[in-house]
């Protein structure tokens, strides 16, 4: 798998709208990184970090569905609200997980 294969493809307008409708309330309700992880996990998603981007990943398929920017909640805006996430880089150097 190439590095770009781990990132979601460009979303069409309808998919973007549906994901925004489902995910933005979760992203807006969370009070910190831990609560965001808990809220997403309850809905079947997890957060991943790849190539400097926050991804929302389906826990059943393991597929990255979208980036935070795709649903108008980029990593930078979440970091301003919650503080910088404490991450542990994977050996590949392009992925990370919460420390």
Coordinates of N, CA, C and O in Angstrom, one line a residue:
X1 N 0.8 -1.2 0.0 CA 0.0 0.0 0.0 C 0.9 1.2 0.0 O 1.8 1.3 0.8
X2 N 0.6 2.2 -0.9 CA 1.3 3.4 -0.9 C 0.8 4.3 0.3 O -0.2 4.1 0.8
X3 N 1.6 5.4 0.6 CA 1.2 6.2 1.7 C -0.2 6.9 1.4 O -1.0 7.0 2.3
X4 N -0.4 7.3 0.1 CA -1.6 8.0 -0.2 C -2.8 7.0 -0.1 O -3.9 7.5 0.1
X5 N -2.6 5.7 -0.3 CA -3.7 4.8 -0.2 C -4.3 4.7 1.1 O -5.5 4.4 1.3
X6 N -3.6 5.2 2.2 CA -4.1 5.1 3.5 C -5.0 6.3 3.8 O -5.7 6.4 4.8
X7 N -5.0 7.3 2.9 CA -5.9 8.5 3.0 C -7.1 8.3 2.3 O -7.1 7.7 1.2
X8 N -8.2 8.8 2.7 CA -9.5 8.7 2.0 C -9.4 9.5 0.7 O -8.7 10.5 0.6
X9 N -10.2 9.0 -0.3 CA -10.2 9.8 -1.6 C -11.1 11.0 -1.4 O -11.7 11.3 -0.4
X10 N -11.1 11.8 -2.5 CA -11.9 13.0 -2.5 C -13.4 12.6 -2.4 O -13.8 11.7 -3.2
X11 N -14.1 13.3 -1.6 CA -15.5 13.0 -1.3 C -16.4 13.7 -2.3 O -16.2 14.9 -2.6
X12 N -17.5 13.1 -2.8 CA -18.5 13.8 -3.6 C -19.3 14.6 -2.6 O -19.3 14.4 -1.4
X13 N -20.1 15.5 -3.1 CA -20.9 16.5 -2.3 C -21.9 15.7 -1.4 O -22.0 16.1 -0.2
X14 N -22.5 14.7 -1.9 CA -23.5 14.0 -1.1 C -22.9 13.2 0.1 O -23.4 13.3 1.2
X15 N -21.8 12.6 -0.2 CA -21.1 11.8 0.8 C -20.6 12.8 1.9 O -20.7 12.5 3.1
X16 N -20.0 13.9 1.5 CA -19.5 14.9 2.4 C -20.6 15.4 3.3 O -20.5 15.5 4.5
X17 N -21.8 15.7 2.7 CA -22.9 16.2 3.5 C -23.4 15.2 4.5 O -23.7 15.5 5.7
X18 N -23.5 13.9 4.1 CA -23.9 12.8 5.0 C -22.9 12.6 6.1 O -23.3 12.5 7.3
X19 N -21.6 12.6 5.8 CA -20.6 12.5 6.9 C -20.6 13.7 7.8 O -20.5 13.5 9.0
X20 N -20.8 14.9 7.2 CA -20.8 16.1 8.1 C -22.0 16.0 9.0 O -21.9 16.3 10.2
X21 N -23.1 15.6 8.5 CA -24.4 15.5 9.3 C -24.2 14.5 10.5 O -24.6 14.7 11.6
X22 N -23.5 13.4 10.2 CA -23.3 12.4 11.2 C -22.1 12.7 12.2 O -22.2 12.4 13.4
X23 N -21.1 13.3 11.7 CA -19.9 13.5 12.5 C -19.7 14.9 13.2 O -19.2 15.0 14.3
X24 N -20.2 15.9 12.6 CA -20.0 17.3 13.2 C -20.6 17.4 14.6 O -20.0 18.0 15.5
X25 N -21.8 16.9 14.9 CA -22.3 17.0 16.2 C -21.4 16.3 17.3 O -21.2 16.8 18.4
X26 N -20.8 15.2 16.9 CA -19.8 14.5 17.8 C -18.6 15.4 17.9 O -18.1 15.6 19.1
X27 N -18.0 15.9 16.9 CA -16.8 16.7 16.9 C -17.1 18.0 17.7 O -16.2 18.5 18.4
X28 N -18.3 18.5 17.6 CA -18.6 19.8 18.3 C -19.0 19.6 19.8 O -18.8 20.5 20.6
X29 N -19.5 18.4 20.1 CA -19.9 18.1 21.5 C -18.7 17.7 22.4 O -18.7 18.0 23.6
X30 N -17.7 17.1 21.8 CA -16.5 16.7 22.6 C -15.8 17.8 23.3 O -15.8 18.9 22.8
X31 N -15.3 17.5 24.5 CA -14.7 18.6 25.3 C -13.2 18.4 25.4 O -12.5 19.3 25.8
X32 N -12.7 17.3 24.9 CA -11.2 17.0 24.9 C -11.0 15.8 24.0 O -11.9 15.2 23.5
X33 N -9.7 15.5 23.8 CA -9.4 14.4 22.9 C -10.0 13.1 23.4 O -10.5 12.3 22.6
X34 N -9.9 12.9 24.7 CA -10.4 11.6 25.3 C -11.9 11.5 25.0 O -12.4 10.4 24.6
X35 N -12.7 12.5 25.3 CA -14.1 12.5 25.0 C -14.5 12.3 23.6 O -15.4 11.6 23.2
X36 N -13.7 12.9 22.7 CA -13.9 12.8 21.3 C -13.7 11.3 20.9 O -14.5 10.7 20.2
X37 N -12.7 10.7 21.4 CA -12.4 9.2 21.1 C -13.6 8.4 21.6 O -14.0 7.5 20.9
X38 N -14.1 8.7 22.8 CA -15.2 7.9 23.4 C -16.5 8.1 22.6 O -17.1 7.1 22.3
X39 N -16.8 9.3 22.3 CA -18.0 9.6 21.5 C -17.9 8.9 20.1 O -18.9 8.3 19.6
X40 N -16.8 9.0 19.4 CA -16.7 8.3 18.1 C -16.7 6.8 18.3 O -17.4 6.1 17.4
X41 N -16.1 6.3 19.3 CA -16.1 4.8 19.5 C -17.5 4.3 19.7 O -17.8 3.2 19.2
X42 N -18.3 5.0 20.4 CA -19.7 4.6 20.6 C -20.5 4.5 19.3 O -21.5 3.8 19.2
X43 N -20.0 5.2 18.3 CA -20.7 5.2 17.0 C -20.0 4.3 16.0 O -20.4 4.3 14.8
X44 N -18.9 3.7 16.4 CA -18.3 2.7 15.5 C -17.1 3.4 14.7 O -16.7 2.8 13.7
X45 N -16.5 4.4 15.2 CA -15.4 5.1 14.6 C -14.3 5.3 15.5 O -14.4 5.2 16.8
X46 N -13.1 5.4 15.0 CA -11.9 5.8 15.8 C -11.2 6.9 15.1 O -11.4 7.1 13.9
X47 N -10.3 7.6 15.8 CA -9.4 8.6 15.2 C -8.1 8.0 14.9 O -7.6 7.2 15.6
X48 N -7.6 8.4 13.7 CA -6.2 8.0 13.3 C -5.5 9.2 12.8 O -6.2 10.2 12.5
X49 N -4.2 9.2 12.8 CA -3.4 10.3 12.3 C -2.5 9.7 11.2 O -1.8 8.8 11.5
X50 N -2.6 10.3 10.0 CA -1.8 9.8 8.9 C -1.3 11.0 8.1 O -2.1 11.9 7.8
X51 N 0.0 11.1 7.9 CA 0.6 12.2 7.1 C 0.1 13.5 7.6 O -0.2 14.4 6.8
X52 N 0.0 13.7 8.9 CA -0.3 15.0 9.4 C -1.8 15.4 9.4 O -2.2 16.5 9.7
X53 N -2.6 14.4 9.1 CA -4.0 14.6 9.0 C -4.8 13.8 10.1 O -4.4 12.7 10.3
X54 N -5.9 14.4 10.6 CA -6.8 13.6 11.4 C -7.7 12.9 10.5 O -8.4 13.5 9.7
X55 N -7.9 11.6 10.8 CA -8.8 10.8 10.0 C -9.9 10.2 10.9 O -9.6 9.8 12.1
X56 N -11.1 10.0 10.4 CA -12.1 9.2 11.0 C -12.2 7.9 10.3 O -12.3 7.8 9.1
X57 N -12.0 6.8 11.1 CA -11.9 5.5 10.5 C -13.0 4.6 11.0 O -13.4 4.6 12.2
X58 N -13.6 3.9 10.1 CA -14.7 2.9 10.5 C -14.0 1.7 11.2 O -13.1 1.1 10.6
X59 N -14.5 1.4 12.4 CA -13.9 0.3 13.2 C -14.2 -1.0 12.6 O -13.4 -1.9 12.7
X60 N -15.3 -1.2 11.9 CA -15.6 -2.5 11.3 C -14.7 -2.8 10.1 O -14.2 -3.9 10.0
X61 N -14.6 -1.8 9.2 CA -13.8 -2.1 8.0 C -12.3 -1.7 8.1 O -11.5 -2.1 7.3
X62 N -12.0 -0.8 9.0 CA -10.7 -0.3 9.1 C -10.4 0.8 8.1 O -9.3 1.3 7.9
X63 N -11.4 1.2 7.3 CA -11.2 2.1 6.2 C -11.4 3.6 6.7 O -12.3 3.9 7.5
X64 N -10.4 4.4 6.3 CA -10.5 5.8 6.6 C -11.7 6.4 5.8 O -11.7 6.3 4.6
X65 N -12.6 7.0 6.5 CA -13.8 7.6 5.8 C -13.6 9.0 5.3 O -14.0 9.4 4.2
X66 N -12.9 9.8 6.2 CA -12.7 11.2 5.8 C -11.7 11.8 6.7 O -11.3 11.2 7.7
X67 N -11.2 13.0 6.3 CA -10.4 13.8 7.2 C -11.2 14.7 8.0 O -12.4 14.9 7.7
X68 N -10.7 15.3 9.0 CA -11.4 16.3 9.7 C -11.8 17.5 8.8 O -12.9 18.1 8.9
X69 N -10.9 17.9 7.9 CA -11.2 18.9 7.0 C -12.4 18.6 6.1 O -13.1 19.5 5.7
X70 N -12.6 17.4 5.8 CA -13.7 17.0 4.9 C -15.0 17.3 5.5 O -16.0 17.5 4.8
X71 N -15.1 17.4 6.9 CA -16.3 17.7 7.6 C -16.2 19.0 8.3 O -16.9 19.3 9.3
X72 N -15.3 19.9 7.8 CA -15.1 21.2 8.3 C -14.7 21.3 9.7 O -15.0 22.3 10.4
X73 N -14.0 20.3 10.2 CA -13.4 20.3 11.5 C -11.9 19.8 11.4 O -11.6 18.7 11.8
X74 N -11.1 20.7 10.8 CA -9.7 20.2 10.6 C -8.9 20.0 11.9 O -9.3 20.6 13.0
X75 N -7.9 19.3 11.8 CA -7.0 19.0 13.0 C -6.6 20.3 13.7 O -6.7 20.4 14.9
X76 N -6.3 21.3 12.9 CA -5.8 22.6 13.5 C -6.9 23.2 14.4 O -6.6 23.7 15.5
X77 N -8.2 23.2 14.0 CA -9.2 23.8 14.8 C -9.5 22.9 16.0 O -9.8 23.5 17.1
X78 N -9.4 21.6 15.9 CA -9.6 20.8 17.1 C -8.4 21.0 18.1 O -8.6 21.0 19.3
X79 N -7.2 21.1 17.6 CA -6.1 21.4 18.4 C -6.2 22.7 19.2 O -5.8 22.8 20.3
X80 N -6.8 23.7 18.5 CA -7.0 25.0 19.2 C -8.0 24.8 20.4 O -7.8 25.4 21.4
X81 N -9.0 23.9 20.2 CA -10.0 23.7 21.3 C -9.5 22.8 22.4 O -9.7 23.1 23.5
X82 N -8.8 21.7 22.0 CA -8.4 20.7 23.0 C -7.0 20.7 23.4 O -6.5 20.0 24.3
X83 N -6.1 21.5 22.7 CA -4.7 21.4 22.9 C -4.1 20.4 21.9 O -4.9 19.6 21.3
X84 N -2.8 20.5 21.7 CA -2.2 19.6 20.8 C -2.3 18.1 21.3 O -2.1 17.9 22.5
X85 N -2.7 17.2 20.4 CA -2.8 15.8 20.9 C -1.5 15.2 21.2 O -0.5 15.5 20.5
X86 N -1.4 14.4 22.2 CA -0.1 13.7 22.5 C -0.1 12.5 21.7 O -1.0 11.6 21.9
X87 N 0.8 12.4 20.7 CA 0.8 11.3 19.8 C 2.1 10.5 19.9 O 3.2 11.0 20.3
X88 N 2.0 9.2 19.5 CA 3.2 8.4 19.4 C 3.3 8.0 17.9 O 2.4 7.4 17.4
X89 N 4.4 8.3 17.3 CA 4.6 8.0 15.9 C 4.9 6.5 15.7 O 5.6 5.9 16.5
X90 N 4.4 6.0 14.7 CA 4.6 4.6 14.3 C 6.0 4.5 13.6 O 6.5 5.5 13.1
X91 N 6.5 3.3 13.5 CA 7.8 3.1 12.9 C 7.8 3.6 11.4 O 8.9 4.0 10.9
X92 N 6.7 3.6 10.7 CA 6.7 4.0 9.3 C 6.9 5.5 9.2 O 7.1 6.0 8.1
X93 N 6.7 6.3 10.3 CA 6.9 7.7 10.2 C 5.8 8.5 9.6 O 5.8 9.7 9.7
X94 N 4.8 7.9 9.1 CA 3.7 8.6 8.5 C 2.4 8.4 9.2 O 1.4 9.1 8.9
X95 N 2.3 7.6 10.2 CA 1.1 7.4 11.0 C 1.4 7.6 12.5 O 2.6 7.5 12.9
X96 N 0.4 7.9 13.3 CA 0.5 8.1 14.7 C -0.7 7.7 15.4 O -1.8 7.6 14.8
X97 N -0.6 7.4 16.7 CA -1.8 7.1 17.6 C -1.6 7.9 18.8 O -0.5 8.4 19.2
X98 N -2.7 8.0 19.6 CA -2.6 8.7 20.9 C -1.6 8.0 21.7 O -1.6 6.8 21.8
X99 N -0.8 8.8 22.4 CA 0.2 8.2 23.4 C -0.4 7.8 24.6 O -1.5 8.1 25.0

